[in-house]
Amino acid sequence: MSERPYPFEKNRYYYGKMLTSADFQAEQRYNEYKRMFLNQMVLGRGVLCGLGVRMLDERTLLIESGAAVDGAGREITVPGDTVKKLSAFEGYDSLAKQKAALYVRYREETAQPVCVVNRKAEQDEYEDNRIREKYEFFLADCQERQQSGPDEDFFVEALLSGGPDYAVSLRMPAVVSRGRRVRLSLLVEKLSDEESSLSLSGVLKLPAFLTAEGAQELHICEEDIVLEYGAFRTYDHWLYASEVEFDSTTILWDVDASVITVDGSEAECEPDPELPLRLTDRTPEELIKWRVGQKSLEEKNHGNEEEAVRLAEISIADEAHDHVLREVREFGVKRYIPVPESEEICREY
């Protein structure tokens, strides 16, 4: 859907108004666009329930029934389970990489042809009487990982090493609440299909933070990390934000005291990686509400330009020019839309 649903326009009824098919279509569009607009603003794009993806064998996927909302705010309903060969998915023949994304998207089709009673000279004798809402699954090459969606500028990242086999980076909230704990994540992504292991030893200087031991340096040591192509692994470290007076700070990766190796050989590292952060007295809850709520309508819609809903990432092996499935990954790929039922369960948990 390329056009924006607003400004909204509805019929103005008055005595003696002649109604044509265009008026009834305008009436449908008004209610449809209003609902889609609310879905976009309140729910966003994602899965409401179900739509789990599993491998049945090395060439077949099972996609469970479920419901989703696409980037345009349209509801997608998949009423039953779908079993499909990998080669039967739309987009399969154009895949260029060994990692693909599985999507579901909304579509419509006309149905129930009926005879037109009062037809124009150029009009067909039969017209379809219904518009049926449908869906379709398709495959596309995975795009390079990038921040997008609601957390686009809520987090800040620093690349430590960029490959060619592994990418290693640090990630934290860009604004941190004083006197609170905050999570620093070490992210590791496998970039190639080569079998290799990564080891990492480093020191982070924390001018405004304390570790669990009360130190202003965090020592990170991870050995013999082995991942499949396209896989991610996250290592979390919790820090305490000191109640300092200054409003900004930087976490520094000590290049001289750190080393990253792949299969025992030192990997190329980025010069002087750092995480620039801001400090505030606001609570994390206030920060999130402020950050999400302050986005303009154009900014919020920009995050929904991709209308299809991503369900999983699939790793594919090319064996004798025949693609076979190696892994299906949903966690961290599929976005579930929070609904009241799940929120209540989360609170109890």
Short mmCIF file of C-alpha atoms in Angstrom, two decimals:
data_model
loop_
_atom_site.label_atom_id
_atom_site.label_comp_id
_atom_site.label_asym_id
_atom_site.label_seq_id
_atom_site.Cartn_x
_atom_site.Cartn_y
_atom_site.Cartn_z
CA MET A 1 0.00 0.00 0.00
CA SER A 2 1.88 3.06 -1.24
CA GLU A 3 -0.64 5.78 -0.36
CA ARG A 4 -1.04 7.14 3.16
CA PRO A 5 -4.52 6.60 4.68
CA TYR A 6 -4.81 10.20 5.88
CA PRO A 7 -6.18 12.83 5.75
CA PHE A 8 -9.28 10.75 6.45
CA GLU A 9 -12.34 11.43 4.36
CA LYS A 10 -15.86 10.12 4.86
CA ASN A 11 -19.24 10.60 3.26
CA ARG A 12 -21.42 13.55 4.20
CA TYR A 13 -24.99 12.39 3.98
CA TYR A 14 -27.89 14.72 3.21
CA TYR A 15 -31.49 14.30 2.15
CA GLY A 16 -31.80 13.39 -1.52
CA LYS A 17 -28.12 12.38 -1.99
CA MET A 18 -27.64 9.88 -4.83
CA LEU A 19 -25.26 7.11 -3.75
CA THR A 20 -23.02 5.43 -6.32
CA SER A 21 -20.41 2.69 -6.04
CA ALA A 22 -17.76 5.39 -5.47
CA ASP A 23 -19.60 6.58 -2.35
CA PHE A 24 -19.84 3.08 -0.90
CA GLN A 25 -16.14 2.52 -1.64
CA ALA A 26 -15.31 5.77 0.15
CA GLU A 27 -17.31 4.55 3.15
CA GLN A 28 -15.35 1.28 3.20
CA ARG A 29 -12.02 3.07 2.82
CA TYR A 30 -12.73 5.45 5.70
CA ASN A 31 -13.39 2.65 8.22
CA GLU A 32 -10.59 0.48 6.83
CA TYR A 33 -7.99 3.26 6.87
CA LYS A 34 -8.97 4.36 10.38
CA ARG A 35 -8.47 0.81 11.68
CA MET A 36 -5.17 0.43 9.85
CA PHE A 37 -3.97 3.77 11.23
CA LEU A 38 -4.74 2.70 14.80
CA ASN A 39 -3.01 -0.65 14.23
CA GLN A 40 0.11 1.20 13.00
CA MET A 41 0.18 3.67 15.90
CA VAL A 42 -0.73 1.29 18.73
CA LEU A 43 0.50 -2.16 17.68
CA GLY A 44 3.15 -1.67 15.02
CA ARG A 45 4.30 -4.45 12.69
CA GLY A 46 4.61 -7.97 14.09
CA VAL A 47 3.03 -11.27 15.07
CA LEU A 48 -0.08 -11.36 17.28
CA CYS A 49 -0.06 -15.13 17.80
CA GLY A 50 1.29 -18.34 16.28
CA LEU A 51 3.15 -18.40 12.94
CA GLY A 52 5.89 -20.60 14.35
CA VAL A 53 8.36 -21.94 11.77
CA ARG A 54 9.90 -25.42 12.00
CA MET A 55 11.95 -27.74 9.81
CA LEU A 56 10.20 -31.00 8.96
CA ASP A 57 13.18 -32.23 6.97
CA GLU A 58 16.11 -30.69 5.11
CA ARG A 59 13.85 -29.41 2.30
CA THR A 60 10.48 -28.79 3.99
CA LEU A 61 9.15 -26.09 6.34
CA LEU A 62 6.08 -26.12 8.58
CA ILE A 63 4.49 -22.73 9.31
CA GLU A 64 1.84 -22.81 12.03
CA SER A 65 -1.46 -20.94 11.90
CA GLY A 66 -1.56 -17.49 13.43
CA ALA A 67 -2.23 -13.80 12.98
CA ALA A 68 -0.07 -10.72 12.36
CA VAL A 69 -0.23 -7.01 11.56
CA ASP A 70 1.84 -5.71 8.64
CA GLY A 71 3.61 -2.37 8.29
CA ALA A 72 0.54 -0.76 6.71
CA GLY A 73 -1.62 -1.79 9.68
CA ARG A 74 -3.49 -4.57 7.85
CA GLU A 75 -4.37 -7.77 9.69
CA ILE A 76 -3.00 -11.01 8.24
CA THR A 77 -4.80 -14.21 9.24
CA VAL A 78 -3.32 -17.64 8.51
CA PRO A 79 -6.16 -20.02 9.46
CA GLY A 80 -4.29 -23.31 9.15
CA ASP A 81 -0.82 -24.85 9.22
CA THR A 82 1.20 -24.69 6.00
CA VAL A 83 3.66 -27.38 4.88
CA LYS A 84 5.79 -26.32 1.94
CA LYS A 85 8.96 -27.33 0.14
CA LEU A 86 11.74 -24.76 0.24
CA SER A 87 11.89 -24.62 -3.56
CA ALA A 88 8.15 -23.85 -3.75
CA PHE A 89 8.39 -20.50 -1.94
CA GLU A 90 8.22 -17.33 -3.98
CA GLY A 91 11.67 -15.72 -4.17
CA TYR A 92 13.56 -19.01 -3.83
CA ASP A 93 15.03 -18.87 -7.35
CA SER A 94 16.43 -15.36 -6.81
CA LEU A 95 18.25 -16.06 -3.51
CA ALA A 96 21.90 -15.04 -3.75
CA LYS A 97 23.04 -15.73 -0.20
CA GLN A 98 23.17 -18.71 2.14
CA LYS A 99 20.99 -16.91 4.65
CA ALA A 100 17.40 -15.98 3.79
CA ALA A 101 14.45 -14.42 5.60
CA LEU A 102 10.96 -15.91 5.51
CA TYR A 103 8.14 -13.34 5.34
CA VAL A 104 4.36 -13.32 5.26
CA ARG A 105 2.47 -10.54 3.49
CA TYR A 106 -1.10 -9.45 2.96
CA ARG A 107 -2.86 -9.79 -0.38
CA GLU A 108 -6.37 -9.70 -1.77
CA GLU A 109 -8.23 -11.52 -4.51
CA THR A 110 -11.66 -11.00 -6.03
CA ALA A 111 -14.20 -13.84 -5.90
CA GLN A 112 -17.84 -14.84 -6.44
CA PRO A 113 -18.62 -13.67 -10.01
CA VAL A 114 -22.20 -12.50 -10.54
CA CYS A 115 -24.14 -11.23 -13.53
CA VAL A 116 -24.30 -7.43 -13.81
CA VAL A 117 -27.95 -6.39 -14.13
CA ASN A 118 -27.65 -2.74 -15.15
CA ARG A 119 -24.31 -2.62 -16.86
CA LYS A 120 -22.64 -0.02 -19.04
CA ALA A 121 -21.85 -0.76 -22.67
CA GLU A 122 -18.11 -1.17 -21.99
CA GLN A 123 -18.62 -3.20 -18.81
CA ASP A 124 -18.16 -6.97 -18.63
CA GLU A 125 -21.22 -9.12 -18.27
CA TYR A 126 -19.91 -10.60 -15.02
CA GLU A 127 -18.24 -8.85 -12.08
CA ASP A 128 -16.68 -10.38 -8.97
CA ASN A 129 -18.97 -9.71 -6.02
CA ARG A 130 -16.46 -10.12 -3.15
CA ILE A 131 -12.91 -9.17 -2.15
CA ARG A 132 -11.29 -11.98 -0.20
CA GLU A 133 -8.38 -11.28 2.17
CA LYS A 134 -5.50 -13.70 1.70
CA TYR A 135 -1.81 -14.07 2.57
CA GLU A 136 1.35 -15.41 1.00
CA PHE A 137 4.77 -16.50 2.23
CA PHE A 138 7.98 -15.59 0.42
CA LEU A 139 11.76 -15.72 0.81
CA ALA A 140 14.27 -12.89 0.41
CA ASP A 141 17.98 -12.47 1.02
CA CYS A 142 18.76 -11.26 4.54
CA GLN A 143 19.79 -7.63 4.66
CA GLU A 144 22.83 -6.52 6.59
CA ARG A 145 22.00 -6.22 10.26
CA GLN A 146 21.08 -2.69 11.23
CA GLN A 147 19.19 -0.94 13.96
CA SER A 148 15.62 -0.27 13.00
CA GLY A 149 12.17 0.07 14.45
CA PRO A 150 11.30 1.47 17.88
CA ASP A 151 14.89 1.17 19.24
CA GLU A 152 16.53 2.79 16.18
CA ASP A 153 18.26 5.53 18.20
CA PHE A 154 17.56 4.28 21.72
CA PHE A 155 20.75 2.19 21.72
CA VAL A 156 24.32 2.99 20.76
CA GLU A 157 26.81 0.47 19.36
CA ALA A 158 30.56 0.33 18.95
CA LEU A 159 32.21 -2.10 16.52
CA LEU A 160 35.28 -3.83 17.97
CA SER A 161 36.13 -6.11 15.04
CA GLY A 162 34.45 -6.38 11.63
CA GLY A 163 35.36 -9.73 10.17
CA PRO A 164 35.73 -11.33 7.67
CA ASP A 165 34.66 -14.32 9.83
CA TYR A 166 33.20 -12.65 12.91
CA ALA A 167 31.80 -9.24 13.82
CA VAL A 168 32.17 -8.22 17.47
CA SER A 169 30.45 -5.14 18.93
CA LEU A 170 29.25 -3.55 22.17
CA ARG A 171 25.72 -2.26 22.74
CA MET A 172 24.12 -0.12 25.45
CA PRO A 173 21.21 2.28 25.91
CA ALA A 174 22.26 5.71 24.64
CA VAL A 175 20.76 7.39 27.74
CA VAL A 176 21.34 5.84 31.17
CA SER A 177 19.54 6.54 34.46
CA ARG A 178 21.81 7.51 37.35
CA GLY A 179 21.65 5.22 40.36
CA ARG A 180 20.31 2.29 38.29
CA ARG A 181 21.72 -0.88 36.87
CA VAL A 182 22.18 -0.99 33.11
CA ARG A 183 22.99 -3.80 30.70
CA LEU A 184 26.09 -3.75 28.50
CA SER A 185 25.91 -6.40 25.76
CA LEU A 186 28.76 -7.97 23.83
CA LEU A 187 27.40 -9.08 20.43
CA VAL A 188 29.09 -11.72 18.28
CA GLU A 189 27.88 -12.50 14.73
CA LYS A 190 29.26 -15.12 12.33
CA LEU A 191 29.82 -13.57 8.90
CA SER A 192 31.18 -16.48 6.87
CA ASP A 193 30.58 -20.17 6.29
CA GLU A 194 34.16 -21.05 7.22
CA GLU A 195 34.60 -23.21 10.32
CA SER A 196 36.47 -21.09 12.84
CA SER A 197 36.50 -20.19 16.53
CA LEU A 198 36.78 -16.78 18.13
CA SER A 199 38.40 -15.85 21.43
CA LEU A 200 38.25 -12.46 23.05
CA SER A 201 40.01 -10.86 26.00
CA GLY A 202 39.64 -7.16 26.76
CA VAL A 203 39.24 -4.34 29.23
CA LEU A 204 36.56 -1.67 29.28
CA LYS A 205 37.21 1.58 31.14
CA LEU A 206 34.08 2.81 32.95
CA PRO A 207 34.47 6.40 34.23
CA ALA A 208 30.87 6.68 35.46
CA PHE A 209 30.00 3.03 36.11
CA LEU A 210 30.82 0.28 38.60
CA THR A 211 30.97 -3.47 38.07
CA ALA A 212 29.41 -5.94 40.52
CA GLU A 213 32.77 -5.98 42.30
CA GLY A 214 32.81 -2.18 42.59
CA ALA A 215 35.56 -1.66 40.00
CA GLN A 216 35.66 0.98 37.25
CA GLU A 217 37.13 -1.50 34.78
CA LEU A 218 35.30 -4.45 33.28
CA HIS A 219 37.41 -7.43 32.22
CA ILE A 220 35.79 -9.48 29.46
CA CYS A 221 37.08 -12.93 28.53
CA GLU A 222 35.28 -15.31 26.17
CA GLU A 223 37.11 -18.28 24.67
CA ASP A 224 36.47 -20.70 21.81
CA ILE A 225 33.23 -19.22 20.50
CA VAL A 226 32.03 -21.32 17.55
CA LEU A 227 28.96 -20.20 15.60
CA GLU A 228 27.18 -21.26 12.43
CA TYR A 229 27.00 -18.82 9.52
CA GLY A 230 24.53 -16.03 10.25
CA ALA A 231 24.15 -16.89 13.94
CA PHE A 232 24.33 -14.37 16.81
CA ARG A 233 25.41 -14.73 20.40
CA THR A 234 24.97 -12.15 23.16
CA TYR A 235 26.99 -11.88 26.39
CA ASP A 236 25.41 -9.53 28.94
CA HIS A 237 27.21 -7.63 31.71
CA TRP A 238 25.37 -5.54 34.29
CA LEU A 239 26.83 -2.23 35.45
CA TYR A 240 25.77 0.30 38.07
CA ALA A 241 25.49 3.92 36.91
CA SER A 242 27.10 6.13 39.56
CA GLU A 243 25.26 9.25 40.73
CA VAL A 244 27.81 11.62 39.22
CA GLU A 245 27.16 15.29 38.46
CA PHE A 246 28.18 15.35 34.77
CA ASP A 247 25.60 14.65 32.04
CA SER A 248 27.69 12.69 29.53
CA THR A 249 30.36 10.03 29.63
CA THR A 250 32.16 7.50 27.42
CA ILE A 251 32.93 3.81 27.87
CA LEU A 252 36.31 3.05 26.30
CA TRP A 253 37.63 -0.23 24.91
CA ASP A 254 41.31 -0.42 25.90
CA VAL A 255 42.89 -1.51 22.61
CA ASP A 256 46.37 -1.96 24.15
CA ALA A 257 45.06 -4.32 26.83
CA SER A 258 42.72 -6.30 24.56
CA VAL A 259 43.04 -8.96 21.89
CA ILE A 260 40.60 -10.73 19.57
CA THR A 261 41.71 -13.89 17.78
CA VAL A 262 40.15 -16.16 15.15
CA ASP A 263 41.65 -19.67 15.09
CA GLY A 264 44.61 -18.35 17.10
CA SER A 265 45.42 -15.52 14.67
CA GLU A 266 44.87 -11.95 15.82
CA ALA A 267 41.85 -10.35 14.15
CA GLU A 268 41.82 -6.85 12.76
CA CYS A 269 40.31 -4.48 15.33
CA GLU A 270 38.75 -1.06 15.01
CA PRO A 271 40.89 1.82 16.34
CA ASP A 272 39.76 3.27 19.69
CA PRO A 273 36.15 1.97 19.86
CA GLU A 274 34.00 3.83 22.37
CA LEU A 275 30.40 4.15 23.53
CA PRO A 276 29.29 7.80 24.01
CA LEU A 277 26.49 7.93 26.60
CA ARG A 278 24.27 10.49 28.28
CA LEU A 279 23.24 10.39 31.94
CA THR A 280 19.88 11.47 33.36
CA ASP A 281 17.87 11.46 36.59
CA ARG A 282 14.78 10.17 34.77
CA THR A 283 13.70 6.59 35.41
CA PRO A 284 14.08 3.96 32.66
CA GLU A 285 10.27 3.83 32.30
CA GLU A 286 10.11 7.60 31.76
CA LEU A 287 12.94 7.43 29.23
CA ILE A 288 11.22 4.75 27.16
CA LYS A 289 7.86 6.53 27.13
CA TRP A 290 9.54 9.83 26.22
CA ARG A 291 11.66 8.29 23.45
CA VAL A 292 8.81 6.39 21.83
CA GLY A 293 6.20 9.14 22.27
CA GLN A 294 8.30 12.03 20.95
CA LYS A 295 8.59 10.60 17.43
CA SER A 296 6.66 12.55 14.83
CA LEU A 297 4.06 10.89 12.61
CA GLU A 298 6.49 10.86 9.67
CA GLU A 299 9.25 9.22 11.77
CA LYS A 300 6.87 6.57 13.10
CA ASN A 301 5.59 5.74 9.64
CA HIS A 302 9.14 5.61 8.27
CA GLY A 303 9.80 2.58 10.47
CA ASN A 304 6.86 0.75 8.84
CA GLU A 305 7.94 1.15 5.21
CA GLU A 306 8.51 -2.60 4.94
CA GLU A 307 4.97 -3.96 4.93
CA ALA A 308 5.67 -7.72 5.10
CA VAL A 309 6.15 -9.41 8.47
CA ARG A 310 9.37 -11.33 9.04
CA LEU A 311 8.87 -14.79 10.58
CA ALA A 312 12.31 -16.42 10.64
CA GLU A 313 15.85 -16.50 9.28
CA ILE A 314 16.89 -19.62 7.42
CA SER A 315 20.41 -20.90 6.89
CA ILE A 316 20.77 -22.77 3.59
CA ALA A 317 23.57 -25.07 2.43
CA ASP A 318 24.34 -25.50 -1.26
CA GLU A 319 25.03 -29.20 -1.72
CA ALA A 320 25.72 -30.20 -5.31
CA HIS A 321 23.69 -27.22 -6.57
CA ASP A 322 20.75 -28.31 -4.43
CA HIS A 323 19.74 -26.05 -1.53
CA VAL A 324 19.01 -27.79 1.77
CA LEU A 325 17.93 -26.35 5.10
CA ARG A 326 20.48 -26.23 7.89
CA GLU A 327 18.83 -24.08 10.55
CA VAL A 328 15.70 -22.04 11.25
CA ARG A 329 16.05 -19.17 13.72
CA GLU A 330 13.06 -17.29 15.13
CA PHE A 331 14.36 -15.80 18.39
CA GLY A 332 15.59 -12.26 17.85
CA VAL A 333 14.08 -12.23 14.33
CA LYS A 334 10.32 -12.37 14.84
CA ARG A 335 8.65 -9.50 16.71
CA TYR A 336 5.66 -10.44 18.83
CA ILE A 337 3.13 -7.67 19.47
CA PRO A 338 2.36 -7.38 23.21
CA VAL A 339 -1.33 -8.00 23.92
CA PRO A 340 -3.18 -7.69 27.27
CA GLU A 341 -3.15 -11.45 27.87
CA SER A 342 0.63 -11.75 27.47
CA GLU A 343 1.24 -8.59 29.51
CA GLU A 344 -0.67 -10.08 32.44
CA ILE A 345 1.40 -13.26 32.25
CA CYS A 346 4.60 -11.17 32.14
CA ARG A 347 3.58 -9.25 35.26
CA GLU A 348 2.88 -12.48 37.13
CA TYR A 349 6.21 -13.93 36.00
#
